[in-house]
């Protein structure tokens, strides 16, 4: 097990390294942009551009620039261009908002996803099942950047049921915190609700056909007990796996569009701002932060799997 | 709109390239303190984005200038008034306007006595050269304005002071500035925040997260880049500065809290619902008509700016090296259509200088006439018709670009439209190595109300640069170059204004651009605020000190 | 009972065949800490037209030995000679012509037939691949083979899932025979089948041996089945051959304790099978 | 996979029969066909009914509705609403925004782009994923490790950020990777981004299946008969992946369309003046309070298409592999990653 975990972690570092190189290449090398020219502003003289190049090291060779940037990542000195402020601070400041959004949405999608999945599984084939299946697929099919403004426009502006989002820190006012987050939570959760209910439904149907469930029934356990104790419990394992991966992805950046539309100043919001300004340091910071969460939760899921299923450990590759 | 964050982005229009916003506002020239409302209260306001920097030496956007106008006062400043009256340069920390001698090369000013920064430090004459040096050392985008100061150019390379062209006497408060040559715009430039004096222990680094003390009626007490910032009254205004500068307003509200809300739709909702008192940026195009109709005169006011929106054509390469082709394009572009595309937020013009700028006088060389355009095209019969058309991603500029693209297609060109991220746009089209710079969209907002600020950077042959080029049309006409240079050295007067007017026409006859309008911005406040008293200055935008609750 | 003392060069000669699976440990770099000795120094020969039975409990290394002989897995050491030629460790390309000569019948008739292929393809592919026949000639040959193994030529276009286990095993046999090999390795060909079907398949194999002059390496865990078809028997336990000799000799007079145990485990045959077995042995 | 025509009872015909029994799925297949016909009819509608092309602007024009003149775009920038047949089919669904283009015509042409991107990207991603999965699952060892880590890396990249950067890079200078030359505005840019970033979602589950299949005896049988690795992978294993691949492919079309919408929303997808449903939503969202239909119509089209493809994909899965639990899990896992990824997941997808 130790060996598996250590290898998985080493692979993780490799992946993060690759992510950093790709982000650097895509944002620094391919666009053939000299950030100094953008920074110098609309009235720039060649001398000013040169000074800025020297100040930021844009005149160094690309490998040197990459090395400098990665050194700054590790020493926490990564600085955005405009304004010239530490990237770490902004990311750390953004985490509470992003976590609030992600955790709240996750609670909602798990609760409703499992509830709907359970209901449609025990009524499999019935009209309720069909309706729920239809609804969940429809939920998956709506682009979030359409759903969010529509919800905001109708529920917040037209009907004034919810406040215009924006993040109110929990420490400041827990009630307002929740009230402001309800719309974004549901927006983010909606797709996952549909998806999780489908996963749970299909797992439950599979489990219901297993021998031990029949045995349990034969023993005379009530249908509800059979369902909750045996079927549901055993169907949850893959759901939890999925949840690990999804949750990582959500913290990592699922929320970019949601945060931007609802003006929640989390990490995704910062990423949106950085991309708009096309500034490499914050983009690098956010990309590594995001990749770290994705890779970490992937690894955790793999390790959990390996723990549950030793065959995986014997496999040559640690990816499954 | 093709931006991250999206709904969001209509916004920043101004923010991006705007500097200084003009007024000339609806005839109702309310000057400071015109209202009869309550003193005190905290203004709860929103900006659509955090300023580029919250450091007076670095900020070069409308948001930044608006945010800091009542915090950092330069030696000279602009009158706290709407419209043309607001274009007037008045003494700030200096006792009087500069004495100009030595053939326009020497500027002498005297600091008012008894001034203090918001932390209690007394203001010294030598704080001015310190501020100039700090700004140059920080490689500020504003530094090119001040490189004509003797020795400043060298200082910018070596970063070793002092700059010999500035002499400051802390005892007498006298400041003498020597320029390498006469510069007609220098008085205007002394009124910009780039050179607002700062205490000499101010660190030479970007202080956006922790703005340095200033001399204005308000001070920034908290700044969270990306999220917002807060103001309180400067305790030394009442004790010292207010008495020393009685002609500057003391401000009505006790403080302000600014929240950045990137979604302008939300901003409008919030103002309508009274959650916030004022939004700095205009409502998004889609809400503009509705807001204007509902609130004009009570909570909403249109604010003209000193800006020109135009399509440029590369005059040095085919097909646009032929003046007939360029004139054809001018006839073909329909400013009426563009007014609609901007949802009524531009006013059609067909010349380089916008209304509100000294030297502006209206003329219309190319009334929309598609037949004439086609005729000219036939005469010119350009051989190379494959062109690339450029615009940025901000709505409605992207739509204006699409419109221009379609017009050029109608004229028989084979076009390819390229839409570039707004924050990179100027860098991309200002870089000579970018392939296919044939024609495209651009705009220009004044840095300060002086016509030279349009001609020199945008149309002088000397401004054609390999990178950060501002003369996108690559217009290089020796007669025009000479006139720009001569006029630039002179102080602005009626003769000069007339000469600028002729220059405007002379250039438009060559048609390097197809200008189509001047932008309007707006003041939009909640019903708790007295709209009458709010001042929108052409250079600094809304003054915080002018807001008051009803 | 055929005469098992057929003189001449052995068709297959396996000497000291070893297959070890390493057990690797190590946090980052693998070190071999131990090994599973699946086949641990096995030697046997199969003569032309002869059947060698290889018995042992599951896990004794029989299947691994078969695969090592066919070079489906790479032997750790030892020699495998086919018609006197060393084939252990030779490349895939050199091995390819020899594949014609040695074929295999698999234990699981469900897993050994590709469910997405038609019977005609399954049986005919080897012919096509080796360039022996194509077009209508291929079809004719395949249909003939199908009939020979007791299926109908109409089965040509069917898919495996339409057949019973016994029929499938006949398909597997047809596939193995399509290239007219000299040696067929039968890896527990009947253990997955019903007892009644087992006899049919074994009889079929027996008949085919006569007809095509095949040699079998017949692997099974049931010494009863092996005894019936084999000329000689080798008994395998824990990767080693513990006893080897003529079928009668091993069954009637086992020397090794393990062989005795295996013989004791043979189920009491039902009357019909015993009859068949009897009649078989009389042939 | 069959080389012979008579296949009454082959797995494929059985699957077809099972599929046809699912009436809901058949109905949605019909819907999908209708959508395809709708977008294919674009030139017909443009030439004969609307009399305008998808990119033709009518900003300052007026149209006659029931004898009354109406602005296509009002001076305040409000586009005209749906006219149905009030203006003889012109502006059937109104104008698309302040440029005054015909919404109906753009919706039809935009659908073409969206479907084209969806199908092409899905095809490329599926092919790439299957080849990688075959290599990884068959050869294992370091090949598998390398492929798995590459997929992990792609998985961890902030897709939308990268799409955006690529958009800028392409607009400025174009991009040359070997023989492949990309320029801005080409729909190959979103196609490429989408296919590369969705490969992991398909390759992972298929790799697992290849692992399981390559343990099967029929693979050994093929090797015993002299089949080389290529033949084993493509002739023995691949046919057994067919049902999974078909299911993934349908789901991937849906996913790619949502993904394209997301990219276009960020300005990294289809470039103006051309339209796709994604770009139309983007324009429409901005005008939500003036003409809500402009955002909702293309959104509805995407939703219906995705819905239809999802239901058809589901039914195909059931029909092709009624007892295939493993495959079902794989497909579901794929959706967990890819399904949500599309258009929604920022950093990971």
PDB file of C-alpha atoms in Angstrom, chain D residues 42-262:
ATOM      1  CA  UNK D  42     -30.770  26.361 -43.888  1.00  0.00           C
ATOM      2  CA  UNK D  43     -29.932  27.455 -47.452  1.00  0.00           C
ATOM      3  CA  UNK D  44     -33.450  26.670 -48.608  1.00  0.00           C
ATOM      4  CA  UNK D  45     -34.971  28.856 -45.931  1.00  0.00           C
ATOM      5  CA  UNK D  46     -32.393  31.585 -46.409  1.00  0.00           C
ATOM      6  CA  UNK D  47     -32.883  31.809 -50.164  1.00  0.00           C
ATOM      7  CA  UNK D  48     -36.591  31.204 -50.496  1.00  0.00           C
ATOM      8  CA  UNK D  49     -38.215  32.442 -47.315  1.00  0.00           C
ATOM      9  CA  UNK D  50     -35.985  34.870 -45.462  1.00  0.00           C
ATOM     10  CA  UNK D  51     -34.172  36.207 -48.528  1.00  0.00           C
ATOM     11  CA  UNK D  52     -31.068  36.980 -46.526  1.00  0.00           C
ATOM     12  CA  UNK D  53     -27.852  35.223 -45.631  1.00  0.00           C
ATOM     13  CA  UNK D  54     -26.785  34.372 -42.094  1.00  0.00           C
ATOM     14  CA  UNK D  55     -24.242  37.188 -41.895  1.00  0.00           C
ATOM     15  CA  UNK D  56     -26.150  39.909 -43.728  1.00  0.00           C
ATOM     16  CA  UNK D  57     -26.776  42.928 -41.536  1.00  0.00           C
ATOM     17  CA  UNK D  58     -29.936  44.998 -41.586  1.00  0.00           C
ATOM     18  CA  UNK D  59     -29.223  47.448 -38.789  1.00  0.00           C
ATOM     19  CA  UNK D  60     -30.798  50.524 -40.295  1.00  0.00           C
ATOM     20  CA  UNK D  61     -33.354  48.810 -42.497  1.00  0.00           C
ATOM     21  CA  UNK D  62     -37.082  48.704 -42.121  1.00  0.00           C
ATOM     22  CA  UNK D  63     -39.446  45.875 -42.945  1.00  0.00           C
ATOM     23  CA  UNK D  64     -43.130  45.954 -43.757  1.00  0.00           C
ATOM     24  CA  UNK D  65     -45.266  43.992 -41.346  1.00  0.00           C
ATOM     25  CA  UNK D  66     -48.947  43.941 -42.227  1.00  0.00           C
ATOM     26  CA  UNK D  67     -48.512  47.127 -44.210  1.00  0.00           C
ATOM     27  CA  UNK D  68     -46.735  48.852 -41.367  1.00  0.00           C
ATOM     28  CA  UNK D  69     -43.076  49.879 -41.483  1.00  0.00           C
ATOM     29  CA  UNK D  70     -40.956  48.671 -38.617  1.00  0.00           C
ATOM     30  CA  UNK D  71     -37.327  49.200 -37.683  1.00  0.00           C
ATOM     31  CA  UNK D  72     -35.269  46.030 -37.657  1.00  0.00           C
ATOM     32  CA  UNK D  73     -33.265  47.618 -34.876  1.00  0.00           C
ATOM     33  CA  UNK D  74     -34.630  50.594 -32.991  1.00  0.00           C
ATOM     34  CA  UNK D  75     -32.358  53.605 -32.430  1.00  0.00           C
ATOM     35  CA  UNK D  76     -31.985  52.417 -28.835  1.00  0.00           C
ATOM     36  CA  UNK D  77     -30.528  49.175 -30.151  1.00  0.00           C
ATOM     37  CA  UNK D  78     -33.530  46.927 -29.576  1.00  0.00           C
ATOM     38  CA  UNK D  79     -33.798  44.181 -32.189  1.00  0.00           C
ATOM     39  CA  UNK D  80     -37.167  43.293 -33.674  1.00  0.00           C
ATOM     40  CA  UNK D  81     -38.989  40.319 -32.171  1.00  0.00           C
ATOM     41  CA  UNK D  82     -40.410  37.273 -33.950  1.00  0.00           C
ATOM     42  CA  UNK D  83     -42.582  38.195 -36.955  1.00  0.00           C
ATOM     43  CA  UNK D  84     -43.567  34.615 -37.819  1.00  0.00           C
ATOM     44  CA  UNK D  85     -44.981  35.010 -41.296  1.00  0.00           C
ATOM     45  CA  UNK D  86     -46.037  38.635 -40.754  1.00  0.00           C
ATOM     46  CA  UNK D  87     -43.222  39.844 -42.987  1.00  0.00           C
ATOM     47  CA  UNK D  88     -43.456  37.003 -45.498  1.00  0.00           C
ATOM     48  CA  UNK D  89     -41.041  34.894 -43.522  1.00  0.00           C
ATOM     49  CA  UNK D  90     -38.481  37.621 -43.069  1.00  0.00           C
ATOM     50  CA  UNK D  91     -37.335  37.795 -39.462  1.00  0.00           C
ATOM     51  CA  UNK D  92     -39.411  34.731 -38.662  1.00  0.00           C
ATOM     52  CA  UNK D  93     -37.811  34.677 -35.217  1.00  0.00           C
ATOM     53  CA  UNK D  94     -36.809  38.320 -35.178  1.00  0.00           C
ATOM     54  CA  UNK D  95     -33.381  39.892 -35.466  1.00  0.00           C
ATOM     55  CA  UNK D  96     -30.374  38.422 -33.691  1.00  0.00           C
ATOM     56  CA  UNK D  97     -29.192  41.581 -32.005  1.00  0.00           C
ATOM     57  CA  UNK D  98     -28.072  45.065 -32.840  1.00  0.00           C
ATOM     58  CA  UNK D  99     -26.610  44.031 -36.172  1.00  0.00           C
ATOM     59  CA  UNK D 100     -30.095  43.099 -37.338  1.00  0.00           C
ATOM     60  CA  UNK D 101     -29.369  39.690 -38.776  1.00  0.00           C
ATOM     61  CA  UNK D 102     -32.154  37.159 -39.294  1.00  0.00           C
ATOM     62  CA  UNK D 103     -32.327  35.002 -36.163  1.00  0.00           C
ATOM     63  CA  UNK D 104     -34.011  32.059 -37.895  1.00  0.00           C
ATOM     64  CA  UNK D 105     -31.399  31.908 -40.633  1.00  0.00           C
ATOM     65  CA  UNK D 106     -28.608  32.191 -38.108  1.00  0.00           C
ATOM     66  CA  UNK D 107     -30.181  29.536 -35.921  1.00  0.00           C
ATOM     67  CA  UNK D 108     -30.223  27.143 -38.868  1.00  0.00           C
ATOM     68  CA  UNK D 109     -26.710  27.910 -40.004  1.00  0.00           C
ATOM     69  CA  UNK D 110     -25.476  28.038 -36.407  1.00  0.00           C
ATOM     70  CA  UNK D 111     -26.916  24.583 -35.862  1.00  0.00           C
ATOM     71  CA  UNK D 112     -24.905  23.333 -38.794  1.00  0.00           C
ATOM     72  CA  UNK D 113     -21.732  24.620 -37.218  1.00  0.00           C
ATOM     73  CA  UNK D 114     -22.652  23.223 -33.815  1.00  0.00           C
ATOM     74  CA  UNK D 115     -23.499  19.784 -35.165  1.00  0.00           C
ATOM     75  CA  UNK D 116     -20.499  19.765 -37.435  1.00  0.00           C
ATOM     76  CA  UNK D 117     -18.221  20.562 -34.536  1.00  0.00           C
ATOM     77  CA  UNK D 118     -20.005  18.126 -32.256  1.00  0.00           C
ATOM     78  CA  UNK D 119     -19.796  15.233 -34.663  1.00  0.00           C
ATOM     79  CA  UNK D 120     -16.264  15.876 -35.898  1.00  0.00           C
ATOM     80  CA  UNK D 121     -14.861  16.444 -32.438  1.00  0.00           C
ATOM     81  CA  UNK D 122     -16.613  13.355 -31.121  1.00  0.00           C
ATOM     82  CA  UNK D 123     -15.250  11.317 -34.000  1.00  0.00           C
ATOM     83  CA  UNK D 124     -11.675  12.478 -33.523  1.00  0.00           C
ATOM     84  CA  UNK D 125     -11.809  12.112 -29.750  1.00  0.00           C
ATOM     85  CA  UNK D 126     -13.288   8.637 -29.979  1.00  0.00           C
ATOM     86  CA  UNK D 127     -10.736   7.432 -32.504  1.00  0.00           C
ATOM     87  CA  UNK D 128      -7.830   8.860 -30.544  1.00  0.00           C
ATOM     88  CA  UNK D 129      -9.174   7.483 -27.291  1.00  0.00           C
ATOM     89  CA  UNK D 130      -9.748   4.008 -28.699  1.00  0.00           C
ATOM     90  CA  UNK D 131      -6.273   3.797 -30.187  1.00  0.00           C
ATOM     91  CA  UNK D 132      -4.679   4.996 -26.942  1.00  0.00           C
ATOM     92  CA  UNK D 133      -6.828   2.679 -24.859  1.00  0.00           C
ATOM     93  CA  UNK D 134      -5.941  -0.286 -27.087  1.00  0.00           C
ATOM     94  CA  UNK D 135      -2.244   0.469 -26.838  1.00  0.00           C
ATOM     95  CA  UNK D 136      -2.380   1.026 -23.084  1.00  0.00           C
ATOM     96  CA  UNK D 137      -4.591  -1.939 -22.330  1.00  0.00           C
ATOM     97  CA  UNK D 138      -2.841  -4.361 -24.623  1.00  0.00           C
ATOM     98  CA  UNK D 139       0.814  -3.567 -24.072  1.00  0.00           C
ATOM     99  CA  UNK D 140       0.495  -2.436 -20.440  1.00  0.00           C
ATOM    100  CA  UNK D 141       3.741  -1.734 -18.644  1.00  0.00           C
ATOM    101  CA  UNK D 142       5.426   1.521 -19.467  1.00  0.00           C
ATOM    102  CA  UNK D 143       3.208   2.165 -22.497  1.00  0.00           C
ATOM    103  CA  UNK D 144       0.204   2.100 -20.224  1.00  0.00           C
ATOM    104  CA  UNK D 145       1.935   4.219 -17.627  1.00  0.00           C
ATOM    105  CA  UNK D 146       2.922   6.852 -20.150  1.00  0.00           C
ATOM    106  CA  UNK D 147      -0.533   7.033 -21.681  1.00  0.00           C
ATOM    107  CA  UNK D 148      -2.216   7.106 -18.281  1.00  0.00           C
ATOM    108  CA  UNK D 149      -0.054   9.984 -17.065  1.00  0.00           C
ATOM    109  CA  UNK D 150      -0.600  11.893 -20.295  1.00  0.00           C
ATOM    110  CA  UNK D 151      -4.332  11.523 -19.871  1.00  0.00           C
ATOM    111  CA  UNK D 152      -4.061  12.588 -16.223  1.00  0.00           C
ATOM    112  CA  UNK D 153      -2.226  15.693 -17.337  1.00  0.00           C
ATOM    113  CA  UNK D 154      -4.828  16.607 -19.913  1.00  0.00           C
ATOM    114  CA  UNK D 155      -7.464  15.973 -17.296  1.00  0.00           C
ATOM    115  CA  UNK D 156      -5.853  18.401 -14.890  1.00  0.00           C
ATOM    116  CA  UNK D 157      -5.407  21.233 -17.345  1.00  0.00           C
ATOM    117  CA  UNK D 158      -7.679  24.243 -17.142  1.00  0.00           C
ATOM    118  CA  UNK D 159      -9.389  23.646 -20.455  1.00  0.00           C
ATOM    119  CA  UNK D 160     -11.207  26.897 -20.881  1.00  0.00           C
ATOM    120  CA  UNK D 161      -8.223  28.980 -19.931  1.00  0.00           C
ATOM    121  CA  UNK D 162      -6.133  27.123 -22.441  1.00  0.00           C
ATOM    122  CA  UNK D 163      -8.778  27.332 -25.109  1.00  0.00           C
ATOM    123  CA  UNK D 164      -8.792  31.054 -24.655  1.00  0.00           C
ATOM    124  CA  UNK D 165      -5.018  31.363 -24.867  1.00  0.00           C
ATOM    125  CA  UNK D 166      -4.996  29.251 -27.994  1.00  0.00           C
ATOM    126  CA  UNK D 167      -7.660  31.495 -29.445  1.00  0.00           C
ATOM    127  CA  UNK D 168      -5.404  34.504 -29.000  1.00  0.00           C
ATOM    128  CA  UNK D 169      -2.323  32.689 -30.242  1.00  0.00           C
ATOM    129  CA  UNK D 170      -4.178  31.616 -33.346  1.00  0.00           C
ATOM    130  CA  UNK D 171      -5.671  35.004 -34.045  1.00  0.00           C
ATOM    131  CA  UNK D 172      -2.329  36.711 -33.916  1.00  0.00           C
ATOM    132  CA  UNK D 173      -0.136  34.451 -35.920  1.00  0.00           C
ATOM    133  CA  UNK D 174      -1.877  31.224 -36.654  1.00  0.00           C
ATOM    134  CA  UNK D 175      -0.265  28.039 -35.522  1.00  0.00           C
ATOM    135  CA  UNK D 176       1.742  25.462 -37.356  1.00  0.00           C
ATOM    136  CA  UNK D 177       2.197  22.033 -35.839  1.00  0.00           C
ATOM    137  CA  UNK D 178       3.861  19.852 -38.413  1.00  0.00           C
ATOM    138  CA  UNK D 179       1.587  19.526 -41.415  1.00  0.00           C
ATOM    139  CA  UNK D 180      -1.344  20.884 -39.458  1.00  0.00           C
ATOM    140  CA  UNK D 181      -1.880  24.567 -40.014  1.00  0.00           C
ATOM    141  CA  UNK D 182      -4.451  26.444 -38.044  1.00  0.00           C
ATOM    142  CA  UNK D 183      -5.612  29.965 -38.449  1.00  0.00           C
ATOM    143  CA  UNK D 184      -8.052  32.011 -36.471  1.00  0.00           C
ATOM    144  CA  UNK D 185     -11.682  31.622 -37.295  1.00  0.00           C
ATOM    145  CA  UNK D 186     -11.279  28.055 -38.419  1.00  0.00           C
ATOM    146  CA  UNK D 187     -13.743  25.711 -36.785  1.00  0.00           C
ATOM    147  CA  UNK D 188     -10.876  23.263 -36.476  1.00  0.00           C
ATOM    148  CA  UNK D 189      -9.656  25.197 -33.460  1.00  0.00           C
ATOM    149  CA  UNK D 190     -12.598  24.387 -31.209  1.00  0.00           C
ATOM    150  CA  UNK D 191     -12.746  20.904 -32.718  1.00  0.00           C
ATOM    151  CA  UNK D 192      -9.131  20.277 -31.826  1.00  0.00           C
ATOM    152  CA  UNK D 193      -9.433  21.687 -28.322  1.00  0.00           C
ATOM    153  CA  UNK D 194     -12.585  19.710 -27.654  1.00  0.00           C
ATOM    154  CA  UNK D 195     -11.269  16.432 -28.987  1.00  0.00           C
ATOM    155  CA  UNK D 196      -7.963  16.619 -27.149  1.00  0.00           C
ATOM    156  CA  UNK D 197      -9.578  17.488 -23.873  1.00  0.00           C
ATOM    157  CA  UNK D 198     -12.252  14.829 -24.065  1.00  0.00           C
ATOM    158  CA  UNK D 199      -9.937  11.956 -24.946  1.00  0.00           C
ATOM    159  CA  UNK D 200      -9.292  11.036 -21.277  1.00  0.00           C
ATOM    160  CA  UNK D 201     -12.987  10.713 -20.567  1.00  0.00           C
ATOM    161  CA  UNK D 202     -13.352   8.015 -23.186  1.00  0.00           C
ATOM    162  CA  UNK D 203      -9.932   6.449 -23.039  1.00  0.00           C
ATOM    163  CA  UNK D 204     -10.030   5.657 -19.328  1.00  0.00           C
ATOM    164  CA  UNK D 205     -13.046   3.380 -19.275  1.00  0.00           C
ATOM    165  CA  UNK D 206     -12.197   1.783 -22.612  1.00  0.00           C
ATOM    166  CA  UNK D 207      -8.718   0.996 -21.395  1.00  0.00           C
ATOM    167  CA  UNK D 208     -10.245  -0.985 -18.543  1.00  0.00           C
ATOM    168  CA  UNK D 209     -12.311  -2.916 -20.999  1.00  0.00           C
ATOM    169  CA  UNK D 210      -9.293  -3.645 -23.182  1.00  0.00           C
ATOM    170  CA  UNK D 211      -7.472  -4.915 -20.117  1.00  0.00           C
ATOM    171  CA  UNK D 212     -10.283  -7.326 -19.396  1.00  0.00           C
ATOM    172  CA  UNK D 213     -10.657  -8.401 -23.020  1.00  0.00           C
ATOM    173  CA  UNK D 214      -6.995  -9.052 -23.579  1.00  0.00           C
ATOM    174  CA  UNK D 215      -7.128 -11.651 -20.793  1.00  0.00           C
ATOM    175  CA  UNK D 216      -9.705 -13.599 -22.752  1.00  0.00           C
ATOM    176  CA  UNK D 217      -8.711 -16.868 -24.331  1.00  0.00           C
ATOM    177  CA  UNK D 218      -9.795 -15.871 -27.791  1.00  0.00           C
ATOM    178  CA  UNK D 219      -6.969 -13.375 -27.777  1.00  0.00           C
ATOM    179  CA  UNK D 220      -4.565 -16.171 -26.901  1.00  0.00           C
ATOM    180  CA  UNK D 221      -6.129 -18.247 -29.596  1.00  0.00           C
ATOM    181  CA  UNK D 222      -5.425 -15.563 -32.141  1.00  0.00           C
ATOM    182  CA  UNK D 223      -1.824 -15.265 -30.974  1.00  0.00           C
ATOM    183  CA  UNK D 224      -1.469 -19.030 -31.097  1.00  0.00           C
ATOM    184  CA  UNK D 225      -2.510 -18.823 -34.722  1.00  0.00           C
ATOM    185  CA  UNK D 226       0.152 -16.294 -35.486  1.00  0.00           C
ATOM    186  CA  UNK D 227      -1.715 -13.003 -35.197  1.00  0.00           C
ATOM    187  CA  UNK D 228       0.494 -10.018 -34.450  1.00  0.00           C
ATOM    188  CA  UNK D 229      -0.314  -7.257 -31.913  1.00  0.00           C
ATOM    189  CA  UNK D 230      -1.912  -4.991 -34.481  1.00  0.00           C
ATOM    190  CA  UNK D 231      -4.204  -7.716 -35.704  1.00  0.00           C
ATOM    191  CA  UNK D 232      -5.087  -8.767 -32.192  1.00  0.00           C
ATOM    192  CA  UNK D 233      -5.903  -5.208 -31.180  1.00  0.00           C
ATOM    193  CA  UNK D 234      -7.889  -4.245 -34.200  1.00  0.00           C
ATOM    194  CA  UNK D 235      -9.374  -7.487 -35.392  1.00  0.00           C
ATOM    195  CA  UNK D 236      -9.967  -9.336 -32.134  1.00  0.00           C
ATOM    196  CA  UNK D 237     -10.387  -6.732 -29.396  1.00  0.00           C
ATOM    197  CA  UNK D 238     -11.791  -3.766 -31.283  1.00  0.00           C
ATOM    198  CA  UNK D 239     -14.993  -5.489 -32.466  1.00  0.00           C
ATOM    199  CA  UNK D 240     -15.787  -6.213 -28.830  1.00  0.00           C
ATOM    200  CA  UNK D 241     -15.491  -2.526 -27.999  1.00  0.00           C
ATOM    201  CA  UNK D 242     -17.911  -1.556 -30.723  1.00  0.00           C
ATOM    202  CA  UNK D 243     -20.977  -1.220 -28.544  1.00  0.00           C
ATOM    203  CA  UNK D 244     -19.154   0.904 -25.981  1.00  0.00           C
ATOM    204  CA  UNK D 245     -17.697   3.014 -28.737  1.00  0.00           C
ATOM    205  CA  UNK D 246     -21.046   3.638 -30.351  1.00  0.00           C
ATOM    206  CA  UNK D 247     -22.550   4.636 -27.036  1.00  0.00           C
ATOM    207  CA  UNK D 248     -19.672   6.932 -26.234  1.00  0.00           C
ATOM    208  CA  UNK D 249     -19.770   8.408 -29.655  1.00  0.00           C
ATOM    209  CA  UNK D 250     -23.398   9.492 -29.354  1.00  0.00           C
ATOM    210  CA  UNK D 251     -22.819  10.869 -25.902  1.00  0.00           C
ATOM    211  CA  UNK D 252     -19.669  12.617 -27.083  1.00  0.00           C
ATOM    212  CA  UNK D 253     -21.519  14.457 -29.819  1.00  0.00           C
ATOM    213  CA  UNK D 254     -23.807  15.875 -27.180  1.00  0.00           C
ATOM    214  CA  UNK D 255     -20.898  16.686 -24.940  1.00  0.00           C
ATOM    215  CA  UNK D 256     -18.867  18.313 -27.676  1.00  0.00           C
ATOM    216  CA  UNK D 257     -21.770  20.543 -28.544  1.00  0.00           C
ATOM    217  CA  UNK D 258     -22.047  21.760 -24.973  1.00  0.00           C
ATOM    218  CA  UNK D 259     -18.295  22.128 -24.834  1.00  0.00           C
ATOM    219  CA  UNK D 260     -18.315  24.186 -28.005  1.00  0.00           C
ATOM    220  CA  UNK D 261     -20.984  26.393 -26.523  1.00  0.00           C
ATOM    221  CA  UNK D 262     -18.783  26.924 -23.478  1.00  0.00           C
TER     222      UNK D 262
END
